[in-house]
Amino acid sequence: MSGQSLLVPGELSPTRSVPGNIRRPEYVGKPAPTPYKGPEIQTPETVEAMRLAGRIAARAMEEAAKAIAPGVTTDELDRIAHDYMCDHGAYPSTLGYRSFPKSLCTSVNEVICHGIPDSTVLKDGDIINLDVTAYIGGVHGDNNATYLVGDVDEESRLLVERTRESLKRAINAVRPGRQINIIGRVIESYAKRFGYGVVRDFTGHGINSSFHSGLIIPHYDSPHATTVIQPGMTFTIEPMLTLGTHEYDLWDDGWTVVTKDRKRTAQFEHTLVVTESGADILTLP
């Protein structure tokens, strides 16, 4: 990674349009969403609606990922995911969420999360996270994954592979009756084996008819995450691991979060529903 140039903001393309017949989340056109007051435990009907939303989000992410290559802009990845969701009757959840201007997040190299697609051109050796959420049937499905761009160095490749593994281990730890902090405990203990930082200030979250319900899912062993996991709860797990510090800086755009030491970071995410015996992934293509 020697010689890696640090990311700088690019130029934004015009806001993409969404067909008028596609239902919008309530927060579109507002400065912030209405706080969620509903339950964290969802009905079977809501879960099945979320499974459809999650499938569309997962497939939109897959379609965009097919285009990842040196020379491609992050804006082009946004276009692909946007078109896929709209073509399948879904609204891109990030578009207009707290004024976010695009239809997915593209977080390259040292960007922890919330990177805004723009004219940035991917280079050989980069890594990039795509974070895609779809809204359809009155509910959201949210997932993300980190991808390799061309020939990537071994240190970065292992970071990506191990971050994916940390999500798998966390999902396997979900059981009714356990406290939420089991999730972060599993992730943090695994990450520490490799000396990775675990981002603390950006977390998983409850999700349903609300993009972010208020339920917090830390990815470290938080003593405050004592909520008991129950069947029917729906939430995301989305660990962010770094090659260095977990501390961060925020760009002037108010969204793009980068590691304070500018070392690379990776992330993976699924939306889950808790079952009687564990967790069922809702964001499968």
CSV table of N, CA and C in Angstrom, one decimal, residues 34 43 49 63 67 70 77 80 92 100 108 112 114 154 163 167 178-179 213 218 224 233 236 245 265:
chain,number,residue,atom,x,y,z
A,34,THR,N,-39.1,10.9,10.8
A,34,THR,CA,-39.9,10.9,12.0
A,34,THR,C,-39.4,9.8,13.0
A,43,THR,N,-44.0,-8.5,12.8
A,43,THR,CA,-44.9,-9.6,12.5
A,43,THR,C,-44.4,-10.4,11.3
A,49,ALA,N,-42.1,-9.0,4.0
A,49,ALA,CA,-41.9,-7.8,3.1
A,49,ALA,C,-40.5,-7.4,3.2
A,63,GLU,N,-25.3,-6.3,-8.9
A,63,GLU,CA,-25.3,-5.7,-10.2
A,63,GLU,C,-24.2,-4.6,-10.3
A,67,ALA,N,-19.6,-4.2,-12.1
A,67,ALA,CA,-18.9,-3.2,-12.8
A,67,ALA,C,-17.7,-2.7,-12.2
A,70,PRO,N,-10.8,-1.1,-12.3
A,70,PRO,CA,-10.0,0.2,-12.5
A,70,PRO,C,-10.6,1.0,-13.6
A,77,LEU,N,-21.4,3.3,-10.4
A,77,LEU,CA,-21.9,2.2,-9.6
A,77,LEU,C,-23.2,2.7,-9.0
A,80,ILE,N,-26.0,2.3,-11.6
A,80,ILE,CA,-26.4,0.9,-11.8
A,80,ILE,C,-27.3,0.4,-10.7
A,92,PRO,N,-34.5,3.8,-3.6
A,92,PRO,CA,-33.2,3.7,-3.0
A,92,PRO,C,-33.2,4.5,-1.6
A,100,PHE,N,-29.0,13.1,2.1
A,100,PHE,CA,-27.9,12.3,1.4
A,100,PHE,C,-28.3,12.3,-0.1
A,108,VAL,N,-14.3,4.1,-0.3
A,108,VAL,CA,-13.1,3.6,-0.9
A,108,VAL,C,-11.9,3.7,0.1
A,112,ILE,N,-14.4,4.8,6.1
A,112,ILE,CA,-15.1,3.9,6.9
A,112,ILE,C,-16.5,3.6,6.5
A,114,HIS,N,-20.3,5.8,4.5
A,114,HIS,CA,-21.1,6.9,4.1
A,114,HIS,C,-20.4,7.7,3.0
A,154,GLU,N,-1.8,-8.0,-0.2
A,154,GLU,CA,-2.2,-9.0,0.7
A,154,GLU,C,-2.8,-8.5,2.0
A,163,THR,N,-12.9,-9.3,7.7
A,163,THR,CA,-14.1,-8.6,8.1
A,163,THR,C,-15.4,-9.3,7.7
A,167,LEU,N,-18.4,-10.8,10.4
A,167,LEU,CA,-19.9,-10.7,10.3
A,167,LEU,C,-20.5,-12.1,10.4
A,178,ARG,N,-30.0,-14.1,24.7
A,178,ARG,CA,-28.7,-13.5,24.8
A,178,ARG,C,-28.8,-11.9,24.8
A,179,GLN,N,-27.9,-11.2,25.3
A,179,GLN,CA,-27.9,-9.8,25.2
A,179,GLN,C,-27.2,-9.3,23.9
A,213,SER,N,-34.3,2.3,13.5
A,213,SER,CA,-35.4,2.3,14.4
A,213,SER,C,-35.1,2.9,15.8
A,218,PRO,N,-23.9,-2.4,18.8
A,218,PRO,CA,-22.4,-2.1,18.7
A,218,PRO,C,-21.6,-3.3,18.2
A,224,HIS,N,-23.1,-1.4,27.8
A,224,HIS,CA,-24.4,-0.8,27.8
A,224,HIS,C,-25.4,-1.5,26.9
A,233,MET,N,-37.2,-9.9,16.3
A,233,MET,CA,-36.5,-8.7,16.2
A,233,MET,C,-35.8,-8.6,14.8
A,236,THR,N,-29.6,-4.8,11.7
A,236,THR,CA,-28.4,-5.1,10.9
A,236,THR,C,-27.2,-5.4,11.8
A,245,THR,N,-6.2,2.7,13.7
A,245,THR,CA,-7.1,3.2,14.8
A,245,THR,C,-8.5,3.1,14.4
A,265,THR,N,-9.9,0.3,5.7
A,265,THR,CA,-10.9,-0.2,6.5
A,265,THR,C,-11.9,-1.0,5.6
